[in-house]
Coordinates of C-alpha atoms in Angstrom, one line a residue:
Chain A
M619 CA 134.7 92.9 -15.0
N620 CA 131.1 93.5 -14.1
D621 CA 131.3 97.3 -14.1
F622 CA 131.8 97.9 -17.8
L623 CA 128.4 99.7 -18.1
V624 CA 126.8 100.9 -14.9
F625 CA 123.4 102.6 -14.2
D626 CA 123.8 104.1 -10.7
H627 CA 120.4 104.9 -9.1
V628 CA 119.0 106.4 -12.3
T629 CA 115.6 108.1 -12.1
K630 CA 113.7 109.8 -14.9
R631 CA 110.3 111.5 -14.7
F632 CA 108.0 112.8 -17.4
G633 CA 105.7 115.2 -15.7
A634 CA 103.9 113.4 -13.0
M635 CA 104.9 109.9 -14.4
T636 CA 108.1 108.3 -13.2
A637 CA 109.4 106.4 -16.2
V638 CA 112.5 105.0 -14.6
N639 CA 112.6 104.7 -10.8
D640 CA 116.0 104.4 -9.1
V641 CA 117.4 101.7 -11.4
S642 CA 120.8 100.3 -10.8
L643 CA 122.3 97.8 -13.2
S644 CA 125.8 96.5 -14.0
I645 CA 126.5 95.0 -17.4
S646 CA 129.7 93.3 -18.2
K647 CA 131.8 93.6 -21.4
G648 CA 130.7 91.4 -24.3
E649 CA 127.5 90.5 -22.6
F650 CA 124.2 90.0 -24.4
F651 CA 121.9 91.8 -21.9
S652 CA 118.2 92.2 -22.3
L653 CA 115.7 94.7 -20.8
L654 CA 112.4 93.0 -20.9
G655 CA 109.1 94.5 -19.9
P656 CA 105.6 95.5 -21.1
S657 CA 105.2 98.6 -23.2
G658 CA 105.5 101.8 -21.1
C659 CA 107.6 100.1 -18.4
G660 CA 110.5 102.5 -18.9
K661 CA 112.9 100.2 -20.8
T662 CA 113.1 102.4 -23.9
T663 CA 113.7 105.4 -21.6
L664 CA 116.6 103.6 -20.1
L665 CA 118.0 103.0 -23.5
R666 CA 117.5 106.6 -24.6
M667 CA 119.3 107.8 -21.6
L668 CA 122.2 105.5 -22.5
G669 CA 122.1 106.7 -26.0
G670 CA 122.2 110.3 -24.8
F671 CA 118.7 111.4 -26.0
E672 CA 117.3 111.8 -22.5
R673 CA 119.0 113.1 -19.4
P674 CA 118.2 111.3 -16.1
D675 CA 116.7 113.5 -13.3
S676 CA 119.1 111.9 -10.9
G677 CA 121.7 109.2 -10.8
R678 CA 124.7 108.6 -13.1
I679 CA 125.6 106.4 -16.0
Y680 CA 129.2 105.1 -16.3
L681 CA 130.8 103.4 -19.3
E682 CA 134.3 101.9 -18.9
G683 CA 134.6 103.8 -15.6
K684 CA 133.9 107.2 -17.2
D685 CA 130.8 109.2 -16.3
I686 CA 128.9 109.6 -19.6
T687 CA 125.6 111.0 -18.1
D688 CA 126.0 114.5 -19.6
L689 CA 127.8 113.7 -22.9
P690 CA 125.8 114.4 -26.0
P691 CA 125.0 111.4 -28.2
N692 CA 127.7 112.1 -30.7
Q693 CA 130.4 111.8 -28.1
R694 CA 129.4 108.4 -26.8
R695 CA 130.9 105.2 -28.2
I696 CA 127.4 103.8 -28.2
H697 CA 125.3 103.2 -31.2
T698 CA 121.6 102.4 -31.5
V699 CA 119.6 100.1 -33.8
F700 CA 116.3 101.9 -34.0
Q701 CA 112.9 100.2 -34.0
N702 CA 112.0 101.7 -37.4
Y703 CA 115.7 101.2 -38.6
A704 CA 116.0 105.0 -39.3
L705 CA 118.1 104.4 -42.4
F706 CA 118.9 107.6 -44.3
P707 CA 116.5 107.5 -47.3
T708 CA 118.6 109.9 -49.4
M709 CA 121.8 107.7 -49.1
T710 CA 122.6 104.4 -50.6
I711 CA 123.1 101.3 -48.3
W712 CA 126.9 101.8 -48.7
D713 CA 126.8 105.4 -47.7
N714 CA 124.4 104.6 -44.8
I715 CA 126.9 102.2 -43.4
A716 CA 129.9 104.4 -44.1
F717 CA 128.2 107.4 -42.3
S718 CA 130.0 107.0 -38.9
L719 CA 133.4 106.2 -40.5
K720 CA 133.2 109.3 -42.7
L721 CA 132.3 111.4 -39.7
A722 CA 135.3 110.0 -37.9
K723 CA 137.4 111.2 -40.9
K724 CA 138.9 107.7 -41.4
P725 CA 141.1 107.3 -44.5
K726 CA 139.2 106.3 -47.6
A727 CA 140.8 102.9 -48.0
E728 CA 140.0 102.0 -44.4
I729 CA 136.4 103.0 -44.9
E730 CA 136.0 101.0 -48.0
E731 CA 137.5 97.9 -46.5
A732 CA 135.4 98.2 -43.3
V733 CA 132.2 98.8 -45.2
D734 CA 132.8 96.0 -47.7
N735 CA 133.7 93.6 -45.0
I736 CA 130.6 94.3 -42.9
L737 CA 128.4 94.1 -46.1
E738 CA 129.8 90.7 -46.7
M739 CA 129.0 89.7 -43.1
I740 CA 125.4 90.7 -43.5
Q741 CA 125.4 89.2 -47.0
L742 CA 124.2 92.3 -48.8
S743 CA 127.3 93.1 -50.9
D744 CA 125.1 92.9 -54.0
Q745 CA 122.6 95.5 -52.6
A746 CA 125.2 98.0 -51.6
W747 CA 124.2 100.7 -54.1
K748 CA 120.5 100.5 -53.7
Y749 CA 118.5 102.9 -51.6
P750 CA 116.8 101.8 -48.3
S751 CA 113.4 102.0 -49.9
Q752 CA 114.4 99.3 -52.3
L753 CA 115.2 96.7 -49.6
S754 CA 112.9 94.3 -47.7
G755 CA 112.3 94.6 -43.9
G756 CA 114.8 92.0 -43.0
Q757 CA 117.5 93.5 -45.3
K758 CA 116.9 97.0 -43.8
Q759 CA 117.3 95.5 -40.4
R760 CA 120.6 94.0 -41.3
V761 CA 121.8 97.3 -42.7
A762 CA 120.8 99.1 -39.6
I763 CA 122.8 96.7 -37.5
A764 CA 125.8 96.9 -39.8
R765 CA 125.6 100.7 -39.8
A766 CA 125.7 100.7 -36.0
L767 CA 128.5 98.1 -35.8
V768 CA 130.9 99.2 -38.5
D769 CA 133.0 101.5 -36.3
R770 CA 133.1 99.1 -33.4
P771 CA 131.2 100.9 -30.7
S772 CA 131.7 99.9 -27.0
V773 CA 128.0 99.1 -26.7
L774 CA 125.3 98.4 -29.3
L775 CA 121.7 99.2 -28.2
L776 CA 118.9 97.4 -30.0
D777 CA 115.4 98.9 -29.5
E778 CA 112.9 96.2 -30.3
P779 CA 114.7 95.6 -33.6
L780 CA 112.6 92.7 -34.6
A781 CA 109.2 94.1 -33.8
A782 CA 108.4 95.1 -37.4
L783 CA 109.3 91.7 -38.9
D784 CA 107.0 88.8 -39.5
L785 CA 107.4 85.6 -37.5
K786 CA 109.6 83.6 -39.9
L787 CA 111.9 86.5 -40.5
R788 CA 112.1 87.2 -36.8
Q789 CA 113.2 83.7 -36.0
H790 CA 115.8 83.9 -38.8
M791 CA 117.1 87.3 -37.5
L792 CA 117.3 85.9 -34.0
I793 CA 119.8 83.4 -35.1
E794 CA 121.6 86.0 -37.2
L795 CA 121.8 88.4 -34.2
D796 CA 123.3 85.7 -32.1
T797 CA 125.9 84.9 -34.8
I798 CA 126.8 88.6 -35.2
H799 CA 127.2 89.0 -31.4
D800 CA 129.5 86.0 -31.3
Q801 CA 131.5 87.4 -34.3
V802 CA 132.0 91.0 -33.0
G803 CA 132.2 90.5 -29.3
I804 CA 130.6 93.9 -28.6
T805 CA 128.3 94.4 -25.6
F806 CA 124.7 94.2 -26.8
L807 CA 121.9 95.8 -24.9
Y808 CA 118.6 94.5 -26.2
V809 CA 115.2 96.0 -25.4
T810 CA 112.1 94.0 -26.0
H811 CA 108.7 93.1 -24.8
D812 CA 108.9 89.7 -26.4
Q813 CA 110.0 87.2 -23.8
G814 CA 110.8 84.6 -26.5
E815 CA 113.4 86.9 -28.1
A816 CA 114.9 87.8 -24.8
M817 CA 115.1 84.2 -23.6
S818 CA 116.7 82.8 -26.7
L819 CA 119.4 85.5 -27.0
S820 CA 120.4 86.8 -23.6
D821 CA 123.1 86.0 -21.2
R822 CA 121.1 87.9 -18.6
I823 CA 117.7 89.5 -18.5
A824 CA 116.5 92.4 -16.4
V825 CA 112.7 92.2 -16.2
I826 CA 111.3 95.7 -15.8
N827 CA 107.9 96.8 -14.5
K828 CA 106.7 100.4 -13.8
G829 CA 110.2 101.8 -14.0
K830 CA 111.8 99.3 -11.6
V831 CA 113.9 96.2 -12.1
E832 CA 111.8 93.3 -10.9
Q833 CA 114.4 90.6 -11.4
L834 CA 117.9 90.3 -13.0
D835 CA 118.9 86.8 -13.8
G836 CA 119.7 84.3 -16.5
P837 CA 116.8 83.2 -18.8
A838 CA 116.3 79.8 -17.1
K839 CA 116.3 81.3 -13.6
I840 CA 113.7 83.9 -14.6
Y841 CA 111.4 81.3 -16.0
E842 CA 111.8 78.7 -13.3
A843 CA 112.3 80.9 -10.3
P844 CA 110.5 84.2 -10.9
A845 CA 111.1 86.8 -8.2
S846 CA 107.6 88.2 -8.2
R847 CA 104.1 87.5 -9.3
F848 CA 104.6 90.0 -12.1
V849 CA 107.7 88.2 -13.5
A850 CA 106.0 84.8 -13.3
S851 CA 103.0 86.1 -15.2
F852 CA 104.9 88.2 -17.7
I853 CA 107.3 85.4 -18.7
G854 CA 105.2 82.7 -20.2
D855 CA 101.9 81.4 -19.0
T856 CA 101.2 80.3 -15.5
N857 CA 98.5 79.3 -13.0
F858 CA 98.5 81.1 -9.7
F859 CA 97.2 79.7 -6.5
E860 CA 96.9 82.3 -3.8
G861 CA 97.2 80.7 -0.3
E862 CA 98.9 80.5 3.0
I863 CA 101.4 78.0 4.4
T864 CA 99.7 75.8 7.0
A865 CA 102.2 73.1 7.6
I866 CA 105.9 72.2 7.0
D867 CA 107.0 68.7 6.1
G868 CA 110.8 68.5 5.6
D869 CA 111.7 70.3 2.4
Y870 CA 108.0 70.6 1.5
C871 CA 105.1 72.5 2.8
Y872 CA 101.3 72.5 2.6
L873 CA 99.2 75.4 1.3
A874 CA 95.6 76.2 2.1
V875 CA 94.0 77.9 -0.9
D876 CA 90.4 79.2 -0.6
G877 CA 87.9 76.6 -1.6
F878 CA 90.6 74.3 -2.9
P879 CA 92.1 71.1 -1.5
Q880 CA 95.4 71.2 0.2
I881 CA 98.4 71.7 -2.2
K882 CA 101.9 70.4 -1.5
A883 CA 104.8 72.5 -2.7
F884 CA 108.6 72.5 -2.6
N885 CA 109.6 75.0 0.1
D886 CA 113.1 76.0 -1.2
K887 CA 113.0 79.4 0.5
S888 CA 112.3 77.8 3.9
L889 CA 109.2 79.9 4.4
K890 CA 107.4 79.8 7.8
V891 CA 103.9 78.7 8.6
G892 CA 101.4 81.6 8.2
Q893 CA 103.3 83.1 5.2
K894 CA 101.0 84.2 2.4
V895 CA 102.2 83.1 -1.0
D896 CA 101.3 82.9 -4.6
L897 CA 102.1 79.5 -6.0
S898 CA 102.9 79.5 -9.7
V899 CA 102.5 76.3 -11.7
R900 CA 103.3 76.4 -15.4
P901 CA 100.7 74.8 -17.7
E902 CA 103.2 72.5 -19.3
K903 CA 104.0 71.0 -15.9
I904 CA 100.4 69.9 -15.3
R905 CA 99.2 66.6 -16.6
V906 CA 95.6 65.9 -17.5
T907 CA 94.4 62.3 -17.7
L908 CA 91.1 60.5 -17.6
A909 CA 92.5 57.9 -15.2
P910 CA 94.1 58.8 -11.9
P911 CA 97.9 58.4 -11.6
L912 CA 99.2 55.1 -10.2
P913 CA 98.6 55.0 -6.4
E914 CA 102.3 54.7 -5.4
K915 CA 103.0 57.9 -7.4
G916 CA 99.7 59.6 -6.4
A917 CA 100.6 59.6 -2.7
S918 CA 103.5 62.1 -3.0
I919 CA 102.1 64.5 -5.6
N920 CA 99.2 66.9 -6.1
V921 CA 96.2 65.2 -7.7
F922 CA 92.8 67.0 -8.2
P923 CA 89.7 65.7 -9.8
S924 CA 88.4 68.3 -12.3
T925 CA 86.2 69.0 -15.3
V926 CA 87.4 70.0 -18.8
K927 CA 85.8 73.3 -19.8
D928 CA 87.5 74.2 -22.9
I929 CA 90.0 72.8 -25.4
V930 CA 92.1 75.0 -27.7
Y931 CA 94.1 73.3 -30.4
Q932 CA 97.3 75.3 -31.1
G933 CA 99.3 73.1 -33.4
V934 CA 102.4 72.5 -31.3
Y935 CA 100.2 71.6 -28.4
T936 CA 96.6 71.5 -27.2
K937 CA 95.6 73.8 -24.3
Y938 CA 93.0 72.6 -21.8
W939 CA 91.0 74.9 -19.6
I940 CA 90.0 72.9 -16.6
E941 CA 87.8 73.7 -13.7
S942 CA 88.7 72.4 -10.3
S943 CA 87.0 73.4 -7.1
G944 CA 86.0 76.7 -8.6
L945 CA 89.5 77.6 -10.0
R946 CA 90.3 77.7 -13.7
I947 CA 93.5 75.9 -14.5
A948 CA 95.4 75.9 -17.8
A949 CA 97.3 72.8 -18.9
I950 CA 99.0 72.0 -22.1
K951 CA 99.8 68.7 -23.8
P952 CA 102.0 68.2 -26.8
H953 CA 100.8 65.9 -29.7
S954 CA 102.5 62.7 -30.6
R955 CA 101.5 59.3 -31.9
F956 CA 102.0 57.8 -28.4
L957 CA 99.4 60.1 -26.9
L958 CA 96.8 59.1 -29.5
D959 CA 96.8 55.6 -28.0
Q960 CA 95.3 57.1 -24.9
E961 CA 91.6 57.7 -24.8
P962 CA 91.0 61.2 -26.1
I963 CA 89.8 63.9 -23.8
T964 CA 86.8 66.0 -24.8
W965 CA 84.6 68.8 -23.4
N966 CA 83.0 68.2 -20.0
D967 CA 85.0 65.1 -19.3
D968 CA 85.8 64.4 -15.7
V969 CA 89.6 64.3 -15.5
F970 CA 92.5 64.3 -13.0
V971 CA 95.0 67.1 -13.0
W972 CA 98.3 66.4 -11.3
W973 CA 101.7 67.9 -10.9
H974 CA 104.8 67.2 -8.9
P975 CA 105.3 69.5 -5.8
D976 CA 108.8 70.4 -7.2
D977 CA 107.1 72.0 -10.3
G978 CA 105.3 74.7 -8.3
Y979 CA 107.2 77.8 -7.4
M980 CA 106.1 80.0 -4.5
V981 CA 106.4 83.8 -4.5
E982 CA 105.9 85.5 -1.2
V983 CA 103.1 88.1 -0.9
Q984 CA 104.0 91.1 1.3
Chain B
M789 CA 109.0 141.5 -85.6
D790 CA 109.7 145.1 -85.5
T791 CA 108.8 145.1 -81.8
W792 CA 111.5 142.5 -81.3
R793 CA 114.0 144.8 -82.9
E794 CA 112.9 147.6 -80.5
L795 CA 114.0 145.4 -77.6
V796 CA 117.7 145.9 -78.5
D797 CA 117.5 148.8 -76.1
P798 CA 120.8 149.1 -74.2
D799 CA 118.8 149.4 -70.9
Y800 CA 117.2 146.0 -71.1
P801 CA 120.1 143.6 -70.5
A802 CA 120.9 145.6 -67.3
I803 CA 117.3 145.5 -66.2
V804 CA 116.9 141.8 -66.9
W805 CA 120.1 141.1 -65.0
N806 CA 119.0 143.3 -62.1
T807 CA 115.7 141.5 -62.0
L808 CA 117.3 138.1 -61.9
R809 CA 119.9 139.2 -59.3
I810 CA 117.3 140.7 -57.0
S811 CA 115.0 137.7 -57.4
F812 CA 117.9 135.5 -56.5
E813 CA 118.7 137.5 -53.4
I814 CA 115.1 137.4 -52.3
T815 CA 115.0 133.7 -52.9
V816 CA 118.2 133.0 -50.9
W817 CA 117.0 135.1 -47.9
C818 CA 113.5 133.5 -48.0
I819 CA 114.9 130.0 -48.0
L820 CA 117.5 130.8 -45.3
L821 CA 114.8 132.2 -43.1
A822 CA 112.2 129.5 -44.0
L823 CA 114.4 126.5 -43.2
P824 CA 114.8 127.1 -39.5
C825 CA 111.2 128.4 -39.2
A826 CA 109.8 125.3 -40.8
Y827 CA 112.1 123.0 -38.8
A828 CA 111.0 124.7 -35.5
I829 CA 107.3 124.5 -36.4
A830 CA 107.5 120.8 -37.4
R831 CA 109.1 120.0 -34.1
M832 CA 106.4 121.7 -32.1
P833 CA 103.6 119.8 -30.4
Q834 CA 100.7 119.2 -32.7
R835 CA 98.4 121.8 -31.1
W836 CA 101.0 124.6 -31.5
R837 CA 101.7 123.7 -35.1
A838 CA 98.2 124.6 -36.3
I839 CA 98.3 127.9 -34.4
I840 CA 101.7 129.0 -35.8
A841 CA 100.9 127.8 -39.3
G842 CA 97.7 129.8 -39.2
S843 CA 99.4 132.9 -38.0
I844 CA 101.9 132.6 -40.9
M845 CA 98.9 132.9 -43.2
L846 CA 97.4 135.7 -41.2
P847 CA 98.9 138.6 -43.3
F848 CA 96.9 137.4 -46.3
W849 CA 93.8 138.7 -44.7
T850 CA 95.0 142.2 -45.5
S851 CA 95.4 143.4 -49.0
F852 CA 98.9 143.1 -50.4
V853 CA 99.0 146.7 -51.6
V854 CA 97.9 147.9 -48.2
R855 CA 100.7 146.0 -46.5
V856 CA 103.2 147.5 -48.9
F857 CA 101.9 151.0 -48.1
A858 CA 102.4 150.2 -44.4
W859 CA 106.0 149.4 -45.2
K860 CA 106.3 152.7 -46.9
T861 CA 105.5 154.4 -43.6
M862 CA 107.8 152.2 -41.7
L863 CA 110.7 152.9 -44.1
H864 CA 110.3 156.7 -43.7
P865 CA 113.7 158.5 -43.6
E866 CA 113.1 159.4 -40.0
G867 CA 112.0 155.9 -38.9
W868 CA 114.1 153.4 -37.0
L869 CA 114.6 151.2 -40.1
Q870 CA 116.5 154.1 -41.6
S871 CA 119.0 153.9 -38.7
C872 CA 119.3 150.2 -39.2
Y873 CA 120.0 150.8 -42.9
F874 CA 122.9 153.0 -42.1
V875 CA 124.4 150.4 -39.8
F876 CA 123.9 147.8 -42.5
L877 CA 125.6 150.0 -45.1
R878 CA 128.6 150.6 -42.8
V879 CA 129.0 146.9 -42.0
R880 CA 128.7 146.0 -45.7
A881 CA 131.2 148.6 -46.7
W882 CA 133.6 147.4 -43.9
L883 CA 133.2 143.8 -45.0
F884 CA 133.6 144.8 -48.6
D885 CA 137.0 146.4 -47.8
W886 CA 138.2 143.2 -46.4
L887 CA 137.7 141.3 -49.7
P888 CA 140.6 141.0 -52.1
G889 CA 140.5 143.4 -55.0
F890 CA 139.4 140.9 -57.7
L891 CA 136.4 139.8 -55.6
Q892 CA 135.5 143.5 -55.0
D893 CA 135.5 144.1 -58.8
F894 CA 133.5 140.9 -59.3
F895 CA 130.8 141.9 -56.9
V896 CA 130.6 145.4 -58.4
W897 CA 130.3 143.8 -61.8
L898 CA 127.5 141.5 -60.6
G899 CA 125.8 144.6 -59.2
F900 CA 125.8 143.4 -55.6
A901 CA 127.8 146.4 -54.4
G902 CA 128.0 150.0 -55.5
S903 CA 131.4 151.3 -56.4
G904 CA 131.3 154.7 -54.7
P905 CA 131.6 155.6 -51.0
I906 CA 128.5 155.9 -48.9
D907 CA 126.8 159.3 -48.9
P908 CA 124.5 159.4 -45.8
A909 CA 122.4 162.3 -47.2
S910 CA 121.3 160.4 -50.3
S911 CA 121.3 156.9 -48.8
T912 CA 117.7 156.6 -47.7
I913 CA 116.2 153.1 -47.3
L914 CA 113.1 154.2 -49.1
D915 CA 113.6 154.1 -52.8
S916 CA 116.5 151.7 -52.4
E917 CA 117.2 148.2 -53.6
A918 CA 117.4 147.1 -50.0
A919 CA 113.8 148.2 -49.3
V920 CA 112.7 146.1 -52.3
V921 CA 114.5 143.0 -51.1
L922 CA 113.4 143.5 -47.5
V923 CA 109.7 143.9 -48.3
S924 CA 109.8 141.2 -51.0
V925 CA 111.3 138.8 -48.5
Y926 CA 108.5 139.8 -46.0
S927 CA 105.8 139.2 -48.6
F928 CA 107.1 135.9 -50.1
L929 CA 108.3 134.3 -46.8
P930 CA 105.0 132.5 -46.2
F931 CA 105.3 131.0 -49.7
A932 CA 108.7 129.6 -48.7
I933 CA 107.8 128.4 -45.3
M934 CA 104.6 126.5 -46.3
P935 CA 106.1 124.0 -48.8
I936 CA 109.2 123.5 -46.6
Y937 CA 107.0 123.0 -43.5
T938 CA 104.8 120.5 -45.4
A939 CA 107.9 118.5 -46.3
A940 CA 109.4 118.9 -42.8
E941 CA 106.2 117.7 -41.2
K942 CA 106.5 114.4 -43.0
F943 CA 110.2 114.1 -42.2
D944 CA 111.1 111.3 -39.8
F945 CA 113.0 113.1 -37.1
S946 CA 114.3 109.9 -35.7
L947 CA 116.8 110.1 -38.6
L948 CA 118.4 113.1 -36.9
E949 CA 118.7 111.1 -33.7
A950 CA 120.2 108.3 -35.7
A951 CA 122.8 110.7 -37.2
R952 CA 123.6 112.1 -33.8
D953 CA 123.9 108.6 -32.4
L954 CA 126.4 107.7 -35.1
G955 CA 128.6 110.7 -34.2
A956 CA 127.2 113.7 -36.0
R957 CA 127.0 117.2 -34.4
S958 CA 123.4 118.7 -34.6
F959 CA 124.2 121.1 -37.3
Y960 CA 125.9 118.4 -39.4
A961 CA 122.8 116.2 -39.0
F962 CA 120.6 119.2 -40.0
R963 CA 122.6 119.8 -43.1
K964 CA 123.3 116.3 -44.3
I965 CA 120.1 114.5 -43.2
F966 CA 117.3 117.1 -42.7
I967 CA 117.9 119.3 -45.8
P968 CA 118.3 116.4 -48.3
G969 CA 115.2 114.8 -46.7
I970 CA 113.0 117.8 -47.4
R971 CA 114.6 118.6 -50.8
Q972 CA 111.3 118.4 -52.6
G973 CA 109.9 121.1 -50.3
V974 CA 112.9 123.3 -50.8
V975 CA 112.6 123.0 -54.6
S976 CA 109.0 124.0 -54.6
A977 CA 109.7 126.9 -52.1
I978 CA 112.4 128.2 -54.5
L979 CA 110.0 128.1 -57.4
M980 CA 107.2 129.6 -55.3
V981 CA 109.4 132.6 -54.4
F982 CA 111.6 133.0 -57.4
I983 CA 108.9 133.1 -60.0
P984 CA 106.6 135.8 -58.4
A985 CA 109.8 137.7 -57.4
I986 CA 110.7 138.0 -61.1
G987 CA 107.3 139.2 -62.1
S988 CA 106.8 141.6 -59.1
Y989 CA 106.2 145.2 -59.9
V990 CA 104.2 146.6 -57.1
I991 CA 107.0 146.5 -54.5
P992 CA 109.7 148.0 -56.7
Q993 CA 107.2 150.6 -58.0
M994 CA 106.3 151.8 -54.5
L995 CA 109.5 151.3 -52.6
G996 CA 112.3 151.2 -55.2
G997 CA 111.8 154.6 -56.7
T998 CA 114.2 155.2 -59.6
N999 CA 117.0 153.2 -58.0
C1000 CA 115.4 149.8 -58.5
V1001 CA 113.5 149.5 -61.8
L1002 CA 112.8 145.8 -62.6
I1003 CA 111.4 144.2 -65.7
G1004 CA 107.9 144.0 -64.3
N1005 CA 107.9 147.8 -64.0
K1006 CA 109.0 148.1 -67.6
I1007 CA 106.2 145.9 -68.8
F1008 CA 103.7 147.8 -66.7
M1009 CA 105.0 151.0 -68.1
R1010 CA 104.8 149.9 -71.7
A1011 CA 101.4 148.2 -71.3
I1012 CA 99.5 150.6 -69.1
Q1013 CA 101.2 154.0 -69.5
N1014 CA 102.4 153.9 -73.2
R1015 CA 99.6 151.6 -74.4
N1016 CA 102.3 149.8 -76.4
I1017 CA 100.9 146.3 -76.0
P1018 CA 103.1 144.5 -78.6
H1019 CA 106.2 145.9 -76.9
A1020 CA 105.0 144.9 -73.5
S1021 CA 104.2 141.3 -74.7
A1022 CA 107.6 141.1 -76.3
L1023 CA 109.2 142.1 -73.0
A1024 CA 107.1 139.6 -71.2
T1025 CA 108.2 136.9 -73.6
L1026 CA 111.8 137.9 -73.0
M1027 CA 111.3 137.6 -69.3
A1028 CA 109.7 134.2 -69.6
V1029 CA 112.5 132.9 -71.8
S1030 CA 115.2 134.3 -69.4
V1031 CA 113.5 132.2 -66.6
L1032 CA 112.9 129.1 -68.7
V1033 CA 116.4 128.8 -70.1
P1034 CA 118.1 128.4 -66.8
I1035 CA 115.4 125.9 -65.7
A1036 CA 115.9 123.9 -68.9
I1037 CA 119.7 123.9 -68.3
A1038 CA 119.1 122.7 -64.7
M1039 CA 116.8 119.9 -65.9
W1040 CA 119.3 118.8 -68.5
W1041 CA 122.0 118.9 -65.9
K1042 CA 119.9 116.7 -63.5
K1043 CA 119.3 114.2 -66.2
R1044 CA 123.0 114.0 -67.0
Q1045 CA 123.8 113.5 -63.3
D1046 CA 121.3 110.7 -63.0
A1047 CA 122.9 109.0 -66.0
I1048 CA 126.3 109.4 -64.4
G1049 CA 124.9 108.1 -61.1
R1050 CA 123.5 105.0 -62.8
K1051 CA 126.8 104.3 -64.4
R1052 CA 128.6 104.8 -61.1
L1053 CA 126.2 102.4 -59.4
E1054 CA 127.0 99.7 -61.9
E1055 CA 130.7 100.2 -61.5
Q1056 CA 130.5 100.2 -57.7
T1057 CA 128.4 97.1 -57.6
A1058 CA 130.9 95.4 -59.8
R1059 CA 133.7 96.5 -57.4
T1060 CA 131.9 95.4 -54.2
M1061 CA 131.1 92.1 -55.8
V1062 CA 134.6 91.2 -56.9
G1063 CA 135.5 87.8 -55.4
R1064 CA 132.5 87.9 -53.1
V1065 CA 130.0 85.8 -54.9

């Protein structure tokens, strides 16, 4: 089940630069799988090798058990939705979508039915005889997806398909992509540098950095339990405390961080005393109050007196930059009527920042 | 008006036809050679493109007439091009024999092929139609490459990848996506080659001998040698008309096609929309 699409120790170099470094991945049939990473991390190269536009220097790629590493692009049952859509400007929308079916020499009636049906699915039946230049970005995007899906490939590759759209349209297309994936049941391989897109769509995400897979997990796992400092910082915002474990207390441990009071953290990996770690605490898990937390609560959690240095209003929430024992900590707080009852926090206020030990996540430092 | 009546010389229709046919041949060869050249240059790294595009323009630093003279030496009956010409004639004759009889007659009628057998003694490449076509293609090729290259440089090559991705072989993608994509460049290249080819007289004069007299030579003869300016201008007008008429027909045809296309679009939209609103 899990070996529908397999990258087996794939490496690709461009000159002195190693774009993809010994990557092995297994993707199952019908899965929505994302490759997530910063630009230049090798994710697009992986996609291009799968599409047949690049050949790996070593390693093999298998699809449905067959070695496809050396097949040219036109002999792979894999279609790509390109970042710039790459719609054929000299053809109408209808002809663009029918392109692959005509190449496969399907009977005319079958082509017409398939194209008309998919046009209906993307709700562009009325635009079928226009040219790509006459469509809006979102419409072009839908045509590009329809063109790649119409002859039912084994895998659909999406190369940052939403990068060129504005925010509202992007959110709308996210939902549409999800719906289309549910309707067609084809394996989607989605490449993006936008963690929001990857998190909201994917069954599994491979976080890639410098040509290597840093972590392969479901979206929640990647956010809550990042495998490395890179993953923790790339997916969302976080505060890092670099320290060393000094004591173990049951499921918990105590960290010594330079110039900072002792921090208590959940030790789910049973790390030993003396282990160097990076403790990651997400801003939304940190509370900022003028008054200290109630004493019975305060005894079991991390509480640090600090000073507010900066406040950034961001609509959905407000972000506080707080200085505590020489470290800058980010914390965010949503707005609601209830919170307005509390005394407002302003610049240079002395406050308390506190978080539950379970909300910190430790990543080992080698 | 009298000069117009003089034009009813039985030689002229044949000469006009020859001119159009040879210009057509030159244009076809130029475009066929320019397409892969322009494609190759446009796919080169930026640095190389400038160098190659510059070297294509390099021959223009030498006088056109001097270059044709150089060809005259190269086409000497004892030169290697003469041997090539024999091989070419043999292959052509061999291919010609393969054709069914009515096509043979058709080609002879069009003037693309001679009717008699090859006589090696009299078949010199100098003073032949082949020499005129060869050197004209050489001279006009830059005019074909440049507009096509300009169009190809703006062409989005990811479209070819998209076509390959959707199952097209490379040549199919080149034919169906690349060539329509640079259509404008090809049209200007055709005009840039065809029009000077029709008016050319230096090349047929120097390399065509008596076997390849084109309308340009006739005009030259009447205007400069006979000093018969009215006759020369009448000929020039005839030539201009014989070029403009096909272009006018082509434009009318294009307009008609567009109208048909619009109608088809409406019908098709109606079909797609049936029961789908």
